[in-house]
Short mmCIF file of N, CA and C in Angstrom, two decimals:
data_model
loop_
_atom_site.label_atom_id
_atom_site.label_comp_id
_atom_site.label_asym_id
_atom_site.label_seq_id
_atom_site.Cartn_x
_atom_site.Cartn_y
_atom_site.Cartn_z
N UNK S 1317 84.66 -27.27 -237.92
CA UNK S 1317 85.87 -26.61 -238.42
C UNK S 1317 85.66 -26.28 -239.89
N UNK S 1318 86.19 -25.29 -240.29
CA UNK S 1318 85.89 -24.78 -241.89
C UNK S 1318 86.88 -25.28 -242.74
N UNK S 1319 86.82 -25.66 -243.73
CA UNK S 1319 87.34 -25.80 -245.14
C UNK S 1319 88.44 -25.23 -245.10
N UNK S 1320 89.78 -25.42 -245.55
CA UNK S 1320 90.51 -24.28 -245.81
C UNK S 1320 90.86 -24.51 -246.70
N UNK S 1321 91.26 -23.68 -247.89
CA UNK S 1321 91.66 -23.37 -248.98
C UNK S 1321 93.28 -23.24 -249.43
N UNK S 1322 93.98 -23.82 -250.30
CA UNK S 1322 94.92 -23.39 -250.48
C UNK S 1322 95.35 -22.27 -251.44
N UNK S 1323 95.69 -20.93 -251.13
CA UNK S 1323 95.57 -19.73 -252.04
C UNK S 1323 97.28 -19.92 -252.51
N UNK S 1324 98.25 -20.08 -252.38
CA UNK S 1324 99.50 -19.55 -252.75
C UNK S 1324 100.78 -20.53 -251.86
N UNK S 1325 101.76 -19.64 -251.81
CA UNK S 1325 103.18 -20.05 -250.85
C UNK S 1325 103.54 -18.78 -250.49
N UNK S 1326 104.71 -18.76 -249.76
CA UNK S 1326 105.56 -17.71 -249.30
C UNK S 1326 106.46 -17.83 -250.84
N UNK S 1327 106.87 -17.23 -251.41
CA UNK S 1327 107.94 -17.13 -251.73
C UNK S 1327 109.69 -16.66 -251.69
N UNK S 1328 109.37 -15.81 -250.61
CA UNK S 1328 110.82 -14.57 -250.51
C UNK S 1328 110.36 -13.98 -249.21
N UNK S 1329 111.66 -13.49 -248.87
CA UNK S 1329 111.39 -12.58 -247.75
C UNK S 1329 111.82 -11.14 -248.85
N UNK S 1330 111.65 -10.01 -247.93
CA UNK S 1330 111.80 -8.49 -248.94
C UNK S 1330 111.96 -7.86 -247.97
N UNK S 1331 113.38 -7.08 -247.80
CA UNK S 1331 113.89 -5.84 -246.94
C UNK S 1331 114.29 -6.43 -245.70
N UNK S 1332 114.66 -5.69 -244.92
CA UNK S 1332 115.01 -6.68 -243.71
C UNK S 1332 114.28 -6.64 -241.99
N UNK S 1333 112.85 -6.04 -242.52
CA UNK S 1333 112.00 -5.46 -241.31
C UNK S 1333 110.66 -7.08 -241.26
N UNK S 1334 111.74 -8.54 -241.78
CA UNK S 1334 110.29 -9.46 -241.86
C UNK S 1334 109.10 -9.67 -242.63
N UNK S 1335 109.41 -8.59 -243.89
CA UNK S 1335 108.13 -8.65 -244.79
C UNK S 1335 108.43 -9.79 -245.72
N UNK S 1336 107.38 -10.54 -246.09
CA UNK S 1336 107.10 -11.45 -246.87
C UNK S 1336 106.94 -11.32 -248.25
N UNK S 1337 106.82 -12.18 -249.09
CA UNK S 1337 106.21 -12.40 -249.99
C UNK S 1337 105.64 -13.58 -250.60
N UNK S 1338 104.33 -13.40 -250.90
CA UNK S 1338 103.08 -14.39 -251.04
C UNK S 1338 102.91 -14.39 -252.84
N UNK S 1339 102.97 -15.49 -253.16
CA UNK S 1339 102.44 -15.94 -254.67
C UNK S 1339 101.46 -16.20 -254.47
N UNK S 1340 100.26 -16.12 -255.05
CA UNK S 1340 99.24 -16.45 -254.92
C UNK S 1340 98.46 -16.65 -256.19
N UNK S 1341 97.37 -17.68 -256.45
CA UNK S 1341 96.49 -17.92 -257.64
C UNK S 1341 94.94 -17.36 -257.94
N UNK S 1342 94.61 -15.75 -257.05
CA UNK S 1342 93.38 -15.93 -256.74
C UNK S 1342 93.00 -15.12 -258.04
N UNK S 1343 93.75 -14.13 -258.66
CA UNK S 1343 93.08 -13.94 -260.02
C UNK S 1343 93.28 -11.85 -260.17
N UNK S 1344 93.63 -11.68 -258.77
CA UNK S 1344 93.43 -10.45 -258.68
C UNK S 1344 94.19 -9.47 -257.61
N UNK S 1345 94.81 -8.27 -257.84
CA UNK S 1345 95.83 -7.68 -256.49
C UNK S 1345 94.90 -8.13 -255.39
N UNK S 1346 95.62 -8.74 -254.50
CA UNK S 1346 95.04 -8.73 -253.20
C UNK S 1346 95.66 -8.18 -251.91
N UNK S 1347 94.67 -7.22 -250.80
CA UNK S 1347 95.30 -6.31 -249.76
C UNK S 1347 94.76 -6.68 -249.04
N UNK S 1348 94.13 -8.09 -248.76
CA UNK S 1348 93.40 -8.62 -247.63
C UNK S 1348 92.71 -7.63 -246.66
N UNK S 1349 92.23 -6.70 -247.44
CA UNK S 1349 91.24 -6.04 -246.18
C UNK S 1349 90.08 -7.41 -245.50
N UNK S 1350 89.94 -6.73 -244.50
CA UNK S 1350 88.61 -7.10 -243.84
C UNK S 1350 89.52 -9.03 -243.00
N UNK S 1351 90.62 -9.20 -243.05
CA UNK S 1351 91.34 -10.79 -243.38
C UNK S 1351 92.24 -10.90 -242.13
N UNK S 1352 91.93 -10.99 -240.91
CA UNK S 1352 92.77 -10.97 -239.53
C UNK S 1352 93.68 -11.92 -240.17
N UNK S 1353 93.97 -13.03 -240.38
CA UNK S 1353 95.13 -14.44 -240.40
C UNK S 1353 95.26 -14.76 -241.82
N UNK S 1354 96.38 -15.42 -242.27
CA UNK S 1354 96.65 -16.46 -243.02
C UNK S 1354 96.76 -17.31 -242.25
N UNK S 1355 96.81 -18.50 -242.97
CA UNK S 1355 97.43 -20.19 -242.36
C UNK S 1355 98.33 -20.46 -243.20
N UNK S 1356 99.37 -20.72 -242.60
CA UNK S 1356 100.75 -21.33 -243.25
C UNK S 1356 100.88 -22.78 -242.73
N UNK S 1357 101.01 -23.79 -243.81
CA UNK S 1357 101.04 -24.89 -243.22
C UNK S 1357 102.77 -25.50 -243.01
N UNK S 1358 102.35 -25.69 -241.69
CA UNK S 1358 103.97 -26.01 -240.97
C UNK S 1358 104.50 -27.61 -241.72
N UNK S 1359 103.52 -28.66 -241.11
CA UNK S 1359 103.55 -29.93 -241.66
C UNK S 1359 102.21 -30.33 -242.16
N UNK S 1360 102.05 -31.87 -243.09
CA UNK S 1360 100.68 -32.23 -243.91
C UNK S 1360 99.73 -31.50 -243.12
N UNK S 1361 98.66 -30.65 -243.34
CA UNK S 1361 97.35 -30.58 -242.71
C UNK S 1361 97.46 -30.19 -241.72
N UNK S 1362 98.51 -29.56 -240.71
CA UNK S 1362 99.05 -28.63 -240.18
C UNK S 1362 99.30 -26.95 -240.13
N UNK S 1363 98.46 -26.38 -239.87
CA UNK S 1363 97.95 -24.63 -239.99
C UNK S 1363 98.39 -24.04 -238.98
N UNK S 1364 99.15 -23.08 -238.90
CA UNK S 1364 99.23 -22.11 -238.23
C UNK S 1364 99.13 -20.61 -238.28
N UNK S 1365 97.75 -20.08 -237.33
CA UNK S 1365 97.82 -18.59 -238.19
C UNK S 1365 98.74 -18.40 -237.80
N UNK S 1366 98.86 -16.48 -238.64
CA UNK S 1366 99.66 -16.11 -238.46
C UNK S 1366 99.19 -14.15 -239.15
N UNK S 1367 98.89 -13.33 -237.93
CA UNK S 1367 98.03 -12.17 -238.07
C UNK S 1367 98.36 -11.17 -238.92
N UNK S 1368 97.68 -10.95 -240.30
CA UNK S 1368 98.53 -9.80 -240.82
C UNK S 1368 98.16 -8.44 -240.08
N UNK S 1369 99.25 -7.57 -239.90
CA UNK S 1369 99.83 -6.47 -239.68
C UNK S 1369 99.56 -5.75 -240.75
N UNK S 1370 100.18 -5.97 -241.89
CA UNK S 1370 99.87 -5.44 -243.18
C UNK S 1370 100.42 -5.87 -244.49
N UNK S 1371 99.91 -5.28 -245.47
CA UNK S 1371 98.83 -6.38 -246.57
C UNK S 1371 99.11 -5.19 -247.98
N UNK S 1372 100.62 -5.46 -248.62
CA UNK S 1372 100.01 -4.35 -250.15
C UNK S 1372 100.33 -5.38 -251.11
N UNK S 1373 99.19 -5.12 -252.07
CA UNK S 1373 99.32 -5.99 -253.39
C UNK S 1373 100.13 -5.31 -254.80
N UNK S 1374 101.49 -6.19 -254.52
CA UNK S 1374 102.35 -5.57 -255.69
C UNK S 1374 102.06 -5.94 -256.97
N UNK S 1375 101.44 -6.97 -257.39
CA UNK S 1375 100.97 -7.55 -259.00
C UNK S 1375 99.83 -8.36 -258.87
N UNK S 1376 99.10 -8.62 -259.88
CA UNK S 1376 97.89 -9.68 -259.80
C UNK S 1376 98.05 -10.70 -258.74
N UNK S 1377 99.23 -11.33 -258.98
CA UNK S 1377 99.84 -12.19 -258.07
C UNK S 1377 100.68 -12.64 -257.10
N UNK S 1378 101.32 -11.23 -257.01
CA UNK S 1378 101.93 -11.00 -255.48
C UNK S 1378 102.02 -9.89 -254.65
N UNK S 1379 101.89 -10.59 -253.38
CA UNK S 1379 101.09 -9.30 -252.50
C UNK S 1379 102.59 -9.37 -251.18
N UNK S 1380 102.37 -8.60 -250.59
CA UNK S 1380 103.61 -7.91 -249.88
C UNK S 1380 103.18 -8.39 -248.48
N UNK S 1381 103.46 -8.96 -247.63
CA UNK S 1381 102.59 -8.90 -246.14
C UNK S 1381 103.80 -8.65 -245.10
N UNK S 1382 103.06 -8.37 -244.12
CA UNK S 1382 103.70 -8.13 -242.59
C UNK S 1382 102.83 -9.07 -241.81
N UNK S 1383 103.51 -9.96 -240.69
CA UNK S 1383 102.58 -11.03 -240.35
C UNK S 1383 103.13 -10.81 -238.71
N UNK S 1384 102.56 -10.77 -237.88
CA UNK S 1384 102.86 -10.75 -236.16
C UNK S 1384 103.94 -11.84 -236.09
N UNK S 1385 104.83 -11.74 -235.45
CA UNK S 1385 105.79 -12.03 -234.74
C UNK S 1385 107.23 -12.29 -235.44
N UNK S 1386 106.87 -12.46 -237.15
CA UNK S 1386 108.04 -12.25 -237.87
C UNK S 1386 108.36 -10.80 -238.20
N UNK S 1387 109.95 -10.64 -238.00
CA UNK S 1387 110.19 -9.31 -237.83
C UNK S 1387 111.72 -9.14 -238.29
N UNK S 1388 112.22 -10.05 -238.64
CA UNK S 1388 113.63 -9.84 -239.11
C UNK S 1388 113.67 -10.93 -240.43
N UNK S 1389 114.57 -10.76 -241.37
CA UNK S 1389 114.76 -10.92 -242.73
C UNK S 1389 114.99 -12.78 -242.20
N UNK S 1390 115.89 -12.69 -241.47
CA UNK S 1390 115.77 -14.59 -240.84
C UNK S 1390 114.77 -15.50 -240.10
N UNK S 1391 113.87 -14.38 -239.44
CA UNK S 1391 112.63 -15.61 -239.16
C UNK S 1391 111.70 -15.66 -240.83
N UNK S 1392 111.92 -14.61 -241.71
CA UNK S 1392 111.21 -15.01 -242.77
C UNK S 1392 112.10 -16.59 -243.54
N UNK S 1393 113.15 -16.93 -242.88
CA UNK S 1393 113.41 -18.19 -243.88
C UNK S 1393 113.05 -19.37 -243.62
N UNK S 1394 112.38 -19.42 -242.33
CA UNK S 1394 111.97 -20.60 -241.75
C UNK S 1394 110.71 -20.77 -242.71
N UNK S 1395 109.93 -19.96 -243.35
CA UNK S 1395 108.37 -19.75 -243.84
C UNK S 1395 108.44 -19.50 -245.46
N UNK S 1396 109.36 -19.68 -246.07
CA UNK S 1396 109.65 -19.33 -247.25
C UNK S 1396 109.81 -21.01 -247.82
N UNK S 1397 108.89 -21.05 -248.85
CA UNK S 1397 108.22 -22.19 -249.52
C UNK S 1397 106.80 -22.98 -248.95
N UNK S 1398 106.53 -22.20 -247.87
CA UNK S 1398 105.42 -23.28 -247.10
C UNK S 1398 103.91 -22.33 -247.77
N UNK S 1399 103.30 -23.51 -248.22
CA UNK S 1399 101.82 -23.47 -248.92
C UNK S 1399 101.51 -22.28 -247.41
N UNK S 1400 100.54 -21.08 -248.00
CA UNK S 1400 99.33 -20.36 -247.60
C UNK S 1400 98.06 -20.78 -247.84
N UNK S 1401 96.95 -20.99 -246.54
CA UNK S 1401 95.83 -21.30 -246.77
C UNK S 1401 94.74 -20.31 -245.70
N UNK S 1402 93.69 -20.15 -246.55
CA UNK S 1402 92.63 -19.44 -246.14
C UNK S 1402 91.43 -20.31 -245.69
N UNK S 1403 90.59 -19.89 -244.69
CA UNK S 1403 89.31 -20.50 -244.62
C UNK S 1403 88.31 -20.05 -245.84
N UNK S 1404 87.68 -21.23 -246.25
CA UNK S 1404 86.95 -21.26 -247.61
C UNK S 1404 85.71 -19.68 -247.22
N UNK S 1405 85.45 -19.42 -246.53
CA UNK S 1405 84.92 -17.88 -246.25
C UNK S 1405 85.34 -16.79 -247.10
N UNK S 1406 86.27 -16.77 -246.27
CA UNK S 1406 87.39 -15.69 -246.25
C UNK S 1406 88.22 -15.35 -247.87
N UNK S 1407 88.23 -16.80 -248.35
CA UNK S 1407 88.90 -16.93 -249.75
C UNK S 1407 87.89 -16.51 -250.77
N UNK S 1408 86.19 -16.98 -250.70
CA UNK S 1408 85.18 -16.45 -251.52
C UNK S 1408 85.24 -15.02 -251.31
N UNK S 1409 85.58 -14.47 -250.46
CA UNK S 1409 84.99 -13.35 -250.44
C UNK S 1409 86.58 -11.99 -251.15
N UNK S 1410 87.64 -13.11 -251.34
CA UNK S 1410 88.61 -12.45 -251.88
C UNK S 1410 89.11 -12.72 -253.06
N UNK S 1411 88.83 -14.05 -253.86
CA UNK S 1411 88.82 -14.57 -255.06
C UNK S 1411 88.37 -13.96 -256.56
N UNK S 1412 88.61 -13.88 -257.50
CA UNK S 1412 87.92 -13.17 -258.59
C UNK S 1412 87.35 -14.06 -258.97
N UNK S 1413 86.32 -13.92 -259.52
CA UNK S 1413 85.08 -14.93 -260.11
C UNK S 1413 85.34 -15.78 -261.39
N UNK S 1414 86.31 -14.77 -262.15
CA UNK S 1414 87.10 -15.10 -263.47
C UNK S 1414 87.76 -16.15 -263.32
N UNK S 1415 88.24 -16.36 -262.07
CA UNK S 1415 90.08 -17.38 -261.87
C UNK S 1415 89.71 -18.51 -261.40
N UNK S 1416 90.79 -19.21 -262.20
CA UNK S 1416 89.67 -20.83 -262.10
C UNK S 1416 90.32 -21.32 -260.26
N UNK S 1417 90.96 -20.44 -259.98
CA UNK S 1417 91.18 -20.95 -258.34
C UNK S 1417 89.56 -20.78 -258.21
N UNK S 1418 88.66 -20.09 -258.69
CA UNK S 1418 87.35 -19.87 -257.90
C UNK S 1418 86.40 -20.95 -258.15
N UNK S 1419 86.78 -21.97 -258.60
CA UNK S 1419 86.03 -23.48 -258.63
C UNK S 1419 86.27 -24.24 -257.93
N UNK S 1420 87.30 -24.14 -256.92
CA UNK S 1420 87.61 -24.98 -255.48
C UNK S 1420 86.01 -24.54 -254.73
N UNK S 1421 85.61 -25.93 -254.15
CA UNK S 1421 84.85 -26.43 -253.75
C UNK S 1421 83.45 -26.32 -254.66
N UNK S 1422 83.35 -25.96 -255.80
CA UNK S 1422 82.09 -26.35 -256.69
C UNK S 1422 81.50 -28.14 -256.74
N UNK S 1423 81.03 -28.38 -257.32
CA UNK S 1423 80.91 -29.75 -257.36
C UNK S 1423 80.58 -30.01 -259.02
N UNK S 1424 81.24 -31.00 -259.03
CA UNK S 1424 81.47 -31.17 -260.64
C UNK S 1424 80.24 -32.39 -260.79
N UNK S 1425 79.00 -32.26 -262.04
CA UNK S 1425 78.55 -32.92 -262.06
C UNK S 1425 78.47 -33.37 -263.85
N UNK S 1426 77.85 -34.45 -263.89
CA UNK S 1426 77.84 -35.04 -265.26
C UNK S 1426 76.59 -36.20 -265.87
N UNK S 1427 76.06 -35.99 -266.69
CA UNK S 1427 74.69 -35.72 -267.04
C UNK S 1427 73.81 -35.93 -265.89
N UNK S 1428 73.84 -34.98 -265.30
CA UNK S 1428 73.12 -34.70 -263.60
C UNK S 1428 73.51 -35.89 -262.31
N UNK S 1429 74.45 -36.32 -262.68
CA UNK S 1429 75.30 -37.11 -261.48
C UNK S 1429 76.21 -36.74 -261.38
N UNK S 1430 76.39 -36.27 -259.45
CA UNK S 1430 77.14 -35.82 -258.45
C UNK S 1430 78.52 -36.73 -258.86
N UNK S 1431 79.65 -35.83 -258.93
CA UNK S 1431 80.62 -36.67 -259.01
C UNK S 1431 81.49 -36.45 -257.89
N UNK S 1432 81.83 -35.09 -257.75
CA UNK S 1432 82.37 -34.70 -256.18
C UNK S 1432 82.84 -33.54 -256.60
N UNK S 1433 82.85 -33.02 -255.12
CA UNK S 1433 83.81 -31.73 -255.28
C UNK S 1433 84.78 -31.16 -255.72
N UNK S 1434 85.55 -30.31 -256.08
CA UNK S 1434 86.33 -29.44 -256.80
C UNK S 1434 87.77 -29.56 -255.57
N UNK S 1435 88.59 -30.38 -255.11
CA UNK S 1435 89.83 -30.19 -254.08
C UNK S 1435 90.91 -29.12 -254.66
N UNK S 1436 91.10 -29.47 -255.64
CA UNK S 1436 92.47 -28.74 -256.63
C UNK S 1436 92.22 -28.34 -257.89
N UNK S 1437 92.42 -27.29 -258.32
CA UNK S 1437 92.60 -26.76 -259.28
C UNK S 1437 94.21 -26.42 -260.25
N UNK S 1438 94.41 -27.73 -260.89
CA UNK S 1438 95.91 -27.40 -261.56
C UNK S 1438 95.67 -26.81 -263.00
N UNK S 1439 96.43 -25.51 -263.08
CA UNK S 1439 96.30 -24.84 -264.63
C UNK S 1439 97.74 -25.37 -265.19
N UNK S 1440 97.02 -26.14 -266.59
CA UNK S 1440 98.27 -26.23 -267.38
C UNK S 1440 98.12 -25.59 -268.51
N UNK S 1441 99.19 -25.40 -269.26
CA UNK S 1441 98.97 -24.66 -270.83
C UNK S 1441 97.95 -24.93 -271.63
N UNK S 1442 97.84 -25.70 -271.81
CA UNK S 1442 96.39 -25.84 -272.91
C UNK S 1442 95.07 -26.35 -272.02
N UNK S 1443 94.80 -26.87 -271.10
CA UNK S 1443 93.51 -26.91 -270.12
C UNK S 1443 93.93 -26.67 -268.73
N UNK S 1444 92.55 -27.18 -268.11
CA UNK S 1444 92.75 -26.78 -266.67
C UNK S 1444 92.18 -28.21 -266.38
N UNK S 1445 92.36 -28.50 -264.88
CA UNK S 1445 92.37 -29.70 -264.52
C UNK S 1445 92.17 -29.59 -263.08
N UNK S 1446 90.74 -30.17 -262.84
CA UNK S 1446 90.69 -30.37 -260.97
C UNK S 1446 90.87 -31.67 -260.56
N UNK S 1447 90.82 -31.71 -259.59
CA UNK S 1447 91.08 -32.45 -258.47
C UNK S 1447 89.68 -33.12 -257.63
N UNK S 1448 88.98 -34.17 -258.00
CA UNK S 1448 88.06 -34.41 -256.80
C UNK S 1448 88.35 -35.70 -256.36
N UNK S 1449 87.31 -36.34 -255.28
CA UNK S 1449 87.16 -37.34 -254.62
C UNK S 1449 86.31 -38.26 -254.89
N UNK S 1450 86.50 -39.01 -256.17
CA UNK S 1450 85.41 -39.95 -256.86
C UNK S 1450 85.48 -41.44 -256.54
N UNK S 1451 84.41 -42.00 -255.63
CA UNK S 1451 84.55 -43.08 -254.88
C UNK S 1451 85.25 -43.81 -254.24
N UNK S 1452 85.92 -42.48 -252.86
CA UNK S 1452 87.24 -42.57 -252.30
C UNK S 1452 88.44 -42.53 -252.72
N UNK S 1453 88.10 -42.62 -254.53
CA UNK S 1453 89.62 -42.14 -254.87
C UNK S 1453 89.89 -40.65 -255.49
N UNK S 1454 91.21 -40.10 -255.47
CA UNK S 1454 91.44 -38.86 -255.93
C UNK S 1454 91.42 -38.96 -257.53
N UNK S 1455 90.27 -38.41 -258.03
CA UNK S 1455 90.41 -38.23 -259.40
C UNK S 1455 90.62 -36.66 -260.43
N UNK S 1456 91.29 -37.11 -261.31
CA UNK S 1456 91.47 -36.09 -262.27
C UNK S 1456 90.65 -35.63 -263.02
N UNK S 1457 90.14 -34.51 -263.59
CA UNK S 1457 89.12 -34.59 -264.22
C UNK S 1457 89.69 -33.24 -265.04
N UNK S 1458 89.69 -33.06 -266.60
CA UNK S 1458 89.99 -32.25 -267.71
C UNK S 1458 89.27 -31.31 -267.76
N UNK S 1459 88.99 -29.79 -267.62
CA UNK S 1459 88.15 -28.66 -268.32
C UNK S 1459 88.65 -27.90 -269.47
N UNK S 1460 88.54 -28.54 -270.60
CA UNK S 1460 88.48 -27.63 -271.57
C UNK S 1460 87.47 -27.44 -272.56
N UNK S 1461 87.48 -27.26 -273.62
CA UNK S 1461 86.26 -26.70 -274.67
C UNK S 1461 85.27 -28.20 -274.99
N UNK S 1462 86.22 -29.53 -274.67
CA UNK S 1462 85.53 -30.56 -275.23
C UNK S 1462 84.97 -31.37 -273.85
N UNK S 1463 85.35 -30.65 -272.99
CA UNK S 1463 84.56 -31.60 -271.69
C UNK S 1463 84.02 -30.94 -270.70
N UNK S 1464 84.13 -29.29 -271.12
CA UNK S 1464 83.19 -28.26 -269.89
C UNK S 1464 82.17 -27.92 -270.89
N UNK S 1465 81.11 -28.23 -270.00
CA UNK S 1465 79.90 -27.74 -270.67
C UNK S 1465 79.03 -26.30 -269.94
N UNK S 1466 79.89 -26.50 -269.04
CA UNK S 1466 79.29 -25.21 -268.15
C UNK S 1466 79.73 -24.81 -266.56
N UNK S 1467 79.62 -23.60 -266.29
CA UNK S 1467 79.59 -23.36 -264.79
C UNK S 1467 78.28 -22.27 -264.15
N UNK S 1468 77.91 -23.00 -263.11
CA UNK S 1468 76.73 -22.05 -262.54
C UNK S 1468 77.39 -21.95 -261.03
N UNK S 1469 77.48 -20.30 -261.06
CA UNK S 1469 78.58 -19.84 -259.99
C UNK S 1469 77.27 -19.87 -258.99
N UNK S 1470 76.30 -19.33 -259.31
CA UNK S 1470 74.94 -19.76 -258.24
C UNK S 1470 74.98 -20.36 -257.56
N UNK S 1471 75.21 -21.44 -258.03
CA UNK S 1471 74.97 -22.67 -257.50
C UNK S 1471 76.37 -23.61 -257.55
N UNK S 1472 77.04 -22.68 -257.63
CA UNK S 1472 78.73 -23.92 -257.27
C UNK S 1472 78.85 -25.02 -258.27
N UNK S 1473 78.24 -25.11 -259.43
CA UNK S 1473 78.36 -26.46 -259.86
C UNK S 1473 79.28 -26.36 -261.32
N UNK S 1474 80.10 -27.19 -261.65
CA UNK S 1474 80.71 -27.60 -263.01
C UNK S 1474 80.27 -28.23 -263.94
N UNK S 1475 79.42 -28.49 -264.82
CA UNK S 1475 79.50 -29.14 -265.76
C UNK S 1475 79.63 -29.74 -266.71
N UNK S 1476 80.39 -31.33 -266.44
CA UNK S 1476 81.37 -31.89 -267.49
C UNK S 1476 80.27 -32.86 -268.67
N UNK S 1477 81.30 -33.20 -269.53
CA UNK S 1477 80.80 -34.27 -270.48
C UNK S 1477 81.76 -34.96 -270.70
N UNK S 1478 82.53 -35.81 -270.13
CA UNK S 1478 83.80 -36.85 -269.63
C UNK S 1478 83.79 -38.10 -270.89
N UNK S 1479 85.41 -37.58 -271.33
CA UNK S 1479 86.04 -39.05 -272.67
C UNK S 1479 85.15 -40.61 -271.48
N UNK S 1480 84.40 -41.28 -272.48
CA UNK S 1480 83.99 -42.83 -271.52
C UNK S 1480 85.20 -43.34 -271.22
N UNK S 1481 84.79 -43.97 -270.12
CA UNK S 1481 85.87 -44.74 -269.31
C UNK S 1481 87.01 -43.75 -268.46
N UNK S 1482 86.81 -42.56 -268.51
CA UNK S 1482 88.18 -41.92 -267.57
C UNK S 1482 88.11 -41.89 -266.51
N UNK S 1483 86.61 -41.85 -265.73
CA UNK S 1483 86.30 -42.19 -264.39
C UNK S 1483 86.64 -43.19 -263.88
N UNK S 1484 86.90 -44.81 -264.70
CA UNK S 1484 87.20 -46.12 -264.44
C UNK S 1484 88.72 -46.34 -264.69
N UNK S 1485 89.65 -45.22 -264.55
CA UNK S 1485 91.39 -45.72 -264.40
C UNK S 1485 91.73 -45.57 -262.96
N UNK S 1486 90.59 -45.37 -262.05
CA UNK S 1486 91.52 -45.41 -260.88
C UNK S 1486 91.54 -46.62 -260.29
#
């Protein structure tokens, strides 16, 4: 089974023919060409596609959709707030390279030890901040000017230089 990615939410329904609207973090208008499904997650870890019909991108960050079987302004309220997720495929190949959503699944390493993968990407005002899985626990980890030392999109990898001891608060 593939990876899936979390790109956005529903936010709104728009007009009363079932069209949606999708927030999304990928960096760039998106019209999902080439993109049969989203996954909307119903409950935890719970996906259900759901086929776009059609797909216009109104701003960097929100795109307009038509999705099979919603079709009136009230089945859009059942789906309005629920996380959108893509298979990690499908999301590389629609992501901008620029947007730090595009470091989900890199692997963050530090003076050449594997620390783990990239789960979440939270942007706050003054840094950015992922999400990995550092010796079964979920850890935080800081990217800004004093603890990113680099990214090689090649090769998926992050590299940090981590305050001592922040790995050891979990």
């Amino acid at each position: 089974m593939s990876e899936y990615i979390h790109i956005g939410k529903i936010v709104a329904a728009h007009g009363l023919t079932g069209h949606l609207i999708l927030e999304h973090a990928l960096g760039t208008p998106i019209h999902f060409k080439g993109i049969d499904a989203i996954f909307i997650e119903k409950n935890a870890a719970s996906f259900i596609p759901y086929f776009i019909q059609s797909a216009s991108a109104k701003t960097e960050s929100l795109t307009h959709l038509q999705v099979e079987g919603i079709t009136t302004r009230e089945a859009c309220s059942s789906l309005i707030g629920k996380k959108v997720w893509l298979p990690e495929a499908e999301f590389q190949s629609l992501v901008d390279k620029s947007s730090p959503l595009s470091l989900l699944g890199y692997m963050v390493i530090e003076n050449g030890k594997e620390l783990g993968k990239v789960k979440e990407v939270i942007e706050q005002p003054h840094q950015l901040m992922v999400t990995i899985l550092y010796k079964g626990n979920e850890t935080y980890i800081p990217l800004h000017e004093e603890s990113l030392k680099g990214v090689d999109h090649a090769k998926r990898q992050v590299y940090v230089e981590l305050p001592e001891g922040l790995l050891d608060l979990n």
